[in-house]
mmCIF file of C-alpha atoms and ligand atoms in Angstrom:
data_model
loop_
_atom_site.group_PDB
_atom_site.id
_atom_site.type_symbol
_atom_site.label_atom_id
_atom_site.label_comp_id
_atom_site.label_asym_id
_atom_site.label_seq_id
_atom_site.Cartn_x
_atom_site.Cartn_y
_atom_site.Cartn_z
ATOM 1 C CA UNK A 1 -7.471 -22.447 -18.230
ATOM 2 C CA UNK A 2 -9.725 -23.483 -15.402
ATOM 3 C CA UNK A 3 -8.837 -25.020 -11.787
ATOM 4 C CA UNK A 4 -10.847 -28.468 -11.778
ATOM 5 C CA UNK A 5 -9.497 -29.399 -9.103
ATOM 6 C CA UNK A 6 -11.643 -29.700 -5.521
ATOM 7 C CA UNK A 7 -9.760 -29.263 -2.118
ATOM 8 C CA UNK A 8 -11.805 -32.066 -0.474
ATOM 9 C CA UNK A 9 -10.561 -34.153 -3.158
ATOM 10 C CA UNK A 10 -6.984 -32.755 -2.856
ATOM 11 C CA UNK A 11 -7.293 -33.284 1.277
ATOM 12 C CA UNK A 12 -8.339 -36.811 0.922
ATOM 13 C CA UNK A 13 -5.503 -37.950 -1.531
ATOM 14 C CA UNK A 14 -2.575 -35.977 0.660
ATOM 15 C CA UNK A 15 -4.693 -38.212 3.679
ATOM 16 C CA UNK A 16 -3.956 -41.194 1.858
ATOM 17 C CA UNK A 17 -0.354 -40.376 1.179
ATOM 18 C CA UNK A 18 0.278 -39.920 4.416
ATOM 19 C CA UNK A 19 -1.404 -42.632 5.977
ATOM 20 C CA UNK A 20 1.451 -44.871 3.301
ATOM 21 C CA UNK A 21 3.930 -42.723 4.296
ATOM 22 C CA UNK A 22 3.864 -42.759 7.924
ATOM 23 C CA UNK A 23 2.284 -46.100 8.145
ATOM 24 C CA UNK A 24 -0.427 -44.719 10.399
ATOM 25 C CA UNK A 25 -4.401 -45.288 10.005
ATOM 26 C CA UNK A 26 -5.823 -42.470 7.189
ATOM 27 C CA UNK A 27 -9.374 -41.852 9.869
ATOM 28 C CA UNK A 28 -6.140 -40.805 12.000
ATOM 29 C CA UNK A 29 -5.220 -38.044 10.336
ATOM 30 C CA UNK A 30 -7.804 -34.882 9.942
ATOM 31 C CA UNK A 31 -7.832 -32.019 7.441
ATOM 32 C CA UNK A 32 -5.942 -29.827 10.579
ATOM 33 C CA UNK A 33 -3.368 -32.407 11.940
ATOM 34 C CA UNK A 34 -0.375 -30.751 12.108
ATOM 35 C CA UNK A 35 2.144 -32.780 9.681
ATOM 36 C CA UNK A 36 4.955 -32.728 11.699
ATOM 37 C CA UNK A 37 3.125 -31.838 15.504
ATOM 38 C CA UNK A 38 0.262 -34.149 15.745
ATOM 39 C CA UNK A 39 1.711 -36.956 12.962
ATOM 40 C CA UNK A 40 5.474 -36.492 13.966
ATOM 41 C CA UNK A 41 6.460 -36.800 10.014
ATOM 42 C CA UNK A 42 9.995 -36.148 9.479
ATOM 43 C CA UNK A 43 11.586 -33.759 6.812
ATOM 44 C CA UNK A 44 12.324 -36.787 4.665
ATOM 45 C CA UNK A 45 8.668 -38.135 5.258
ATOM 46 C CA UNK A 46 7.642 -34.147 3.664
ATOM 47 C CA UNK A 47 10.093 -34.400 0.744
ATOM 48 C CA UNK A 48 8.446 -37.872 -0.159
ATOM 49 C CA UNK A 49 4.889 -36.341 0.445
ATOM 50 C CA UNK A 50 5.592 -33.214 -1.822
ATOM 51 C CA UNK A 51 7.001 -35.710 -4.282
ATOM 52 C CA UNK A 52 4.052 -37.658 -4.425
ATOM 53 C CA UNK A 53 1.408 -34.997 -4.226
ATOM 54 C CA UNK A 54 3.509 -33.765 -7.173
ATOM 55 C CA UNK A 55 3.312 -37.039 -9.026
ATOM 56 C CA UNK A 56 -0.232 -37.813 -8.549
ATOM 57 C CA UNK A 57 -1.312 -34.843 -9.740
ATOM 58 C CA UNK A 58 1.539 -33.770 -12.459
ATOM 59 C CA UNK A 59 2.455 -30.599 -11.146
ATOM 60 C CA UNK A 60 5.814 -29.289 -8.903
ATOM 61 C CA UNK A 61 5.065 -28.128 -5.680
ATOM 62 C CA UNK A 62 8.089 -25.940 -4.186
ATOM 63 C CA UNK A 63 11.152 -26.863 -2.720
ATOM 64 C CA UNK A 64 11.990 -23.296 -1.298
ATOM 65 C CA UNK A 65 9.807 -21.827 1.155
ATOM 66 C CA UNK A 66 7.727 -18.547 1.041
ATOM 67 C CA UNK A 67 10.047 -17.037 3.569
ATOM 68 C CA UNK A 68 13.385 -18.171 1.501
ATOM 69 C CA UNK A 69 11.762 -16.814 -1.430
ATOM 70 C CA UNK A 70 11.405 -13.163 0.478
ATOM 71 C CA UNK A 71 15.371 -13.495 1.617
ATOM 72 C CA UNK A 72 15.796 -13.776 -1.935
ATOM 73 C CA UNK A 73 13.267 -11.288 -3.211
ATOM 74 C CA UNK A 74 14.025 -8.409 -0.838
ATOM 75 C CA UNK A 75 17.700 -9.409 -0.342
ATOM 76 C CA UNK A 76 17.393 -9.701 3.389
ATOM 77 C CA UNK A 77 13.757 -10.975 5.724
ATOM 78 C CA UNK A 78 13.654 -7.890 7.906
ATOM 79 C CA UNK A 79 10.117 -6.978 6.583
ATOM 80 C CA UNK A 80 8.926 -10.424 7.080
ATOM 81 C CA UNK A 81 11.023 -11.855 10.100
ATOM 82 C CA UNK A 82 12.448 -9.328 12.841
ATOM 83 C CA UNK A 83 14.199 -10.407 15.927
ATOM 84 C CA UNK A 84 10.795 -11.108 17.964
ATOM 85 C CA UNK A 85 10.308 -13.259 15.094
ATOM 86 C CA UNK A 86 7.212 -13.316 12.367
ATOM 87 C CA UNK A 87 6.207 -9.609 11.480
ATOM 88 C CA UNK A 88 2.727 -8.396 10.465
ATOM 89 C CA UNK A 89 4.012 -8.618 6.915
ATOM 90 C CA UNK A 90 5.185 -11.830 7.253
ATOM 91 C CA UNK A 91 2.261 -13.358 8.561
ATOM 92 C CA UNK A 92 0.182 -11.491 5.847
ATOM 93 C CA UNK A 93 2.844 -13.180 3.378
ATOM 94 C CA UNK A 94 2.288 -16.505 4.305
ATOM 95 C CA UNK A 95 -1.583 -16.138 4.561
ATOM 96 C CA UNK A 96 -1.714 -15.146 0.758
ATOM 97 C CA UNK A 97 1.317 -17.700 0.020
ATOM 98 C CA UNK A 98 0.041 -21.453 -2.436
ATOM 99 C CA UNK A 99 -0.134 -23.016 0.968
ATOM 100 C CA UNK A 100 -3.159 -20.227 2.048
ATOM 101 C CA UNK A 101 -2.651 -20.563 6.139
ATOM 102 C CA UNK A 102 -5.946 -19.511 7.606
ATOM 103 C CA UNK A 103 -5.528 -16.290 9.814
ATOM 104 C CA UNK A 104 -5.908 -18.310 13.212
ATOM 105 C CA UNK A 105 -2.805 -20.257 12.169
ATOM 106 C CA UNK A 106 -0.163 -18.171 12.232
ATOM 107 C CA UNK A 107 0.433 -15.370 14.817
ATOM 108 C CA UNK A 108 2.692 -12.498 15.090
ATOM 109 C CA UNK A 109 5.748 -13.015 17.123
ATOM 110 C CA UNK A 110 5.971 -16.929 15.651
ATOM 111 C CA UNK A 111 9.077 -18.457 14.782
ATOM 112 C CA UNK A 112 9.863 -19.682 11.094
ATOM 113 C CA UNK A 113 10.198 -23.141 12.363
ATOM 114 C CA UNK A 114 6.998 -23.375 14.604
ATOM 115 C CA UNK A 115 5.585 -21.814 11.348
ATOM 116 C CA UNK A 116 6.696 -25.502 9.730
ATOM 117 C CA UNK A 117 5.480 -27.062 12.777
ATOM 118 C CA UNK A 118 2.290 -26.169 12.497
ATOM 119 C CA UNK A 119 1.491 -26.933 8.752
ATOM 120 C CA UNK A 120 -1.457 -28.883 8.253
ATOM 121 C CA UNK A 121 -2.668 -31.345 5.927
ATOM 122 C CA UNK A 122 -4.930 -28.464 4.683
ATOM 123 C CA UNK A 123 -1.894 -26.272 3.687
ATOM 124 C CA UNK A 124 -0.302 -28.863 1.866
ATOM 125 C CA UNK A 125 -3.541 -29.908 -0.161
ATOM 126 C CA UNK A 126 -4.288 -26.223 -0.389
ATOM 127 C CA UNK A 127 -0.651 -25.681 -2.069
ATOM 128 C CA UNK A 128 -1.234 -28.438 -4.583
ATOM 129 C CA UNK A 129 -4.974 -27.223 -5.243
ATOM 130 C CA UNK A 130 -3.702 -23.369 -5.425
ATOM 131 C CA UNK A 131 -0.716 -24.301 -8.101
ATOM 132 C CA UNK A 132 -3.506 -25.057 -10.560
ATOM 133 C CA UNK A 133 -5.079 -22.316 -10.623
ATOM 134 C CA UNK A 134 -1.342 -21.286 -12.512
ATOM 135 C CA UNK A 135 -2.121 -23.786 -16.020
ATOM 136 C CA UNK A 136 -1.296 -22.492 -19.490
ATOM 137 C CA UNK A 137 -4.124 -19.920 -21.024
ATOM 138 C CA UNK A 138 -5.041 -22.536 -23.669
ATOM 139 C CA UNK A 139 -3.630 -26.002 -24.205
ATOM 140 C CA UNK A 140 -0.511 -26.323 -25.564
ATOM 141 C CA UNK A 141 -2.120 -29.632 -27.980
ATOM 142 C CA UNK A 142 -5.101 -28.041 -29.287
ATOM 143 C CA UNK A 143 -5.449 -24.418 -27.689
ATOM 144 C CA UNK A 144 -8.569 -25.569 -26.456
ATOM 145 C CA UNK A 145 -9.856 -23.736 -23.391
ATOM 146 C CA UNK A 146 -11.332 -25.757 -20.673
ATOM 147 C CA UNK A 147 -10.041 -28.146 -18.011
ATOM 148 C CA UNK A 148 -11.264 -31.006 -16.527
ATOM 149 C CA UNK A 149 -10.545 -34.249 -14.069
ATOM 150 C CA UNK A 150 -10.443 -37.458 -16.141
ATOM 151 C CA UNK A 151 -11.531 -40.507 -14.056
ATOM 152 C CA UNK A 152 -7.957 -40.807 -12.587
ATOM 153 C CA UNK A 153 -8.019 -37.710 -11.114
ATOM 154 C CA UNK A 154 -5.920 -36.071 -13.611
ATOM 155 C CA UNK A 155 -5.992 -32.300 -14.586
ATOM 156 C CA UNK A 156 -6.514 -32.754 -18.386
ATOM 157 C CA UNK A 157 -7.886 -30.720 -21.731
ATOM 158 C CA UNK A 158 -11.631 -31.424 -21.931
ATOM 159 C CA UNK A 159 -10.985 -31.532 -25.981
ATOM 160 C CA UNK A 160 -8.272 -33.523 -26.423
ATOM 161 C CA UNK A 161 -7.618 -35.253 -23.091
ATOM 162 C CA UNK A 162 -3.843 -34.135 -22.851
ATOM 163 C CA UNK A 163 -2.063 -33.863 -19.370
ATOM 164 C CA UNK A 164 -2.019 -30.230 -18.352
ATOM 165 C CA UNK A 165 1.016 -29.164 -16.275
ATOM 166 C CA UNK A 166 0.684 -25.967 -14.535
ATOM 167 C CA UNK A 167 3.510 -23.488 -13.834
ATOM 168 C CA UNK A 168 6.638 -24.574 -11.148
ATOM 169 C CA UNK A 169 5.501 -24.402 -7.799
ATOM 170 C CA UNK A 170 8.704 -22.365 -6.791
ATOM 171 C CA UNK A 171 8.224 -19.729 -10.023
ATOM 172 C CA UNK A 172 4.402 -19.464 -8.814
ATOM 173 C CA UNK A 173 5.978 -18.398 -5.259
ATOM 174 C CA UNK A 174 7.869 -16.562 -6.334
ATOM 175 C CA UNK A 175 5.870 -14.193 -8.007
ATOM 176 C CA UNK A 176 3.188 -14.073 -5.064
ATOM 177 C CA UNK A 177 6.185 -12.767 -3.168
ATOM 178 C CA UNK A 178 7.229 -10.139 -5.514
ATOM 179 C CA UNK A 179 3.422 -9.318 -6.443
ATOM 180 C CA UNK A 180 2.950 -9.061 -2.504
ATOM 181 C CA UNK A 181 6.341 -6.782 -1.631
ATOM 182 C CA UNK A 182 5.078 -4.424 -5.204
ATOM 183 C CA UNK A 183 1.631 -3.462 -3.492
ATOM 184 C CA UNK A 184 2.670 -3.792 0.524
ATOM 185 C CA UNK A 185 6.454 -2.605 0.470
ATOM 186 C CA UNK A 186 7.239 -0.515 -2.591
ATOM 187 C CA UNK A 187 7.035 2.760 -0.989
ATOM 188 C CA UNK A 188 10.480 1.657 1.315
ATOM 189 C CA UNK A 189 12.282 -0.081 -1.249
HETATM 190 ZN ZN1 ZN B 1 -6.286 -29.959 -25.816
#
């Protein structure tokens, strides 16, 4: 089925959360402020906001990151983290990952955890937004076809107006990662 969902509209509601969240003014926070660099958020404060955007919007949103997902997939990071730190591959992973960092973002070189510094409210709207584009072919009520917002902002069957739940944020990640190391990486497996 169909992605209704709009990035502006995903940018202003992980604004909002945020603003609750961190107590802080939302016409404070911009659709580039760093989560943790420019609005000091803690990891608890970005457990609570992936909770929420996941709430709001009745969907998952991943608890293990791309780069976890690779250790797993691959069985070690080497292709995607070397000893300088973030490899071409890497950064090329994350680009194509749910969370869709723009290519100014991220350089080589990079650490993981100035990658997670420098996560904007962007990437986390853009993570929500992206794990709709994973709903179920028809829906599972009335294997009707299209998908739309109802006026709560809810992804729901135009037909029959049931709540559409997309695939698990971490499965969806998951299979980016694999899909990514079967065209970049087979050739050295
Ligand atoms: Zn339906």
């Amino acid at each position: 089925m169909n992605n209704p969902l709009d990035l502006d509209s995903v940018i202003a509601s992980t604004r909002e959360i945020l603003a609750q969240l961190l107590v802080i003014d939302v016409d404070d926070i911009e659709a580039n402020s760093s989560i943790v660099e420019d609005l000091s958020a803690d990891s608890l404060d970005i457990v609570d906001l992936s909770f929420q955007l996941g709430r709001q919007y009745g969907c998952t949103l991943p608890k293990t990151t791309v780069l976890d997902h690779a250790a797993a997939v691959c069985g070690d990071i080497h292709e995607f983290v070397n000893e300088s730190g973030l490899t071409e591959n890497g950064k090329a992973l994350l680009e194509g990952s749910l969370s869709a960092y723009a290519p100014d973002q991220l350089r080589v070189g990079m650490k993981p955890g100035d990658v997670f510094a420098v996560t904007t409210v962007r990437n986390w709207a853009e993570q929500c937004r992206n794990v709709f584009n994973y709903l179920p072919a028809t829906c599972p009520e009335c294997a009707g076809h299209q998908a739309v917002l109802n006026e709560r902002q809810q992804v729901v069957c135009a037909s029959c107006s049931a709540r559409l739940t997309p695939a698990d944020g971490d499965e969806i990640s998951r299979r980016l990662v694999e899909t990514f190391v079967s065209a970049h990486l087979e050739e050295n497996a």
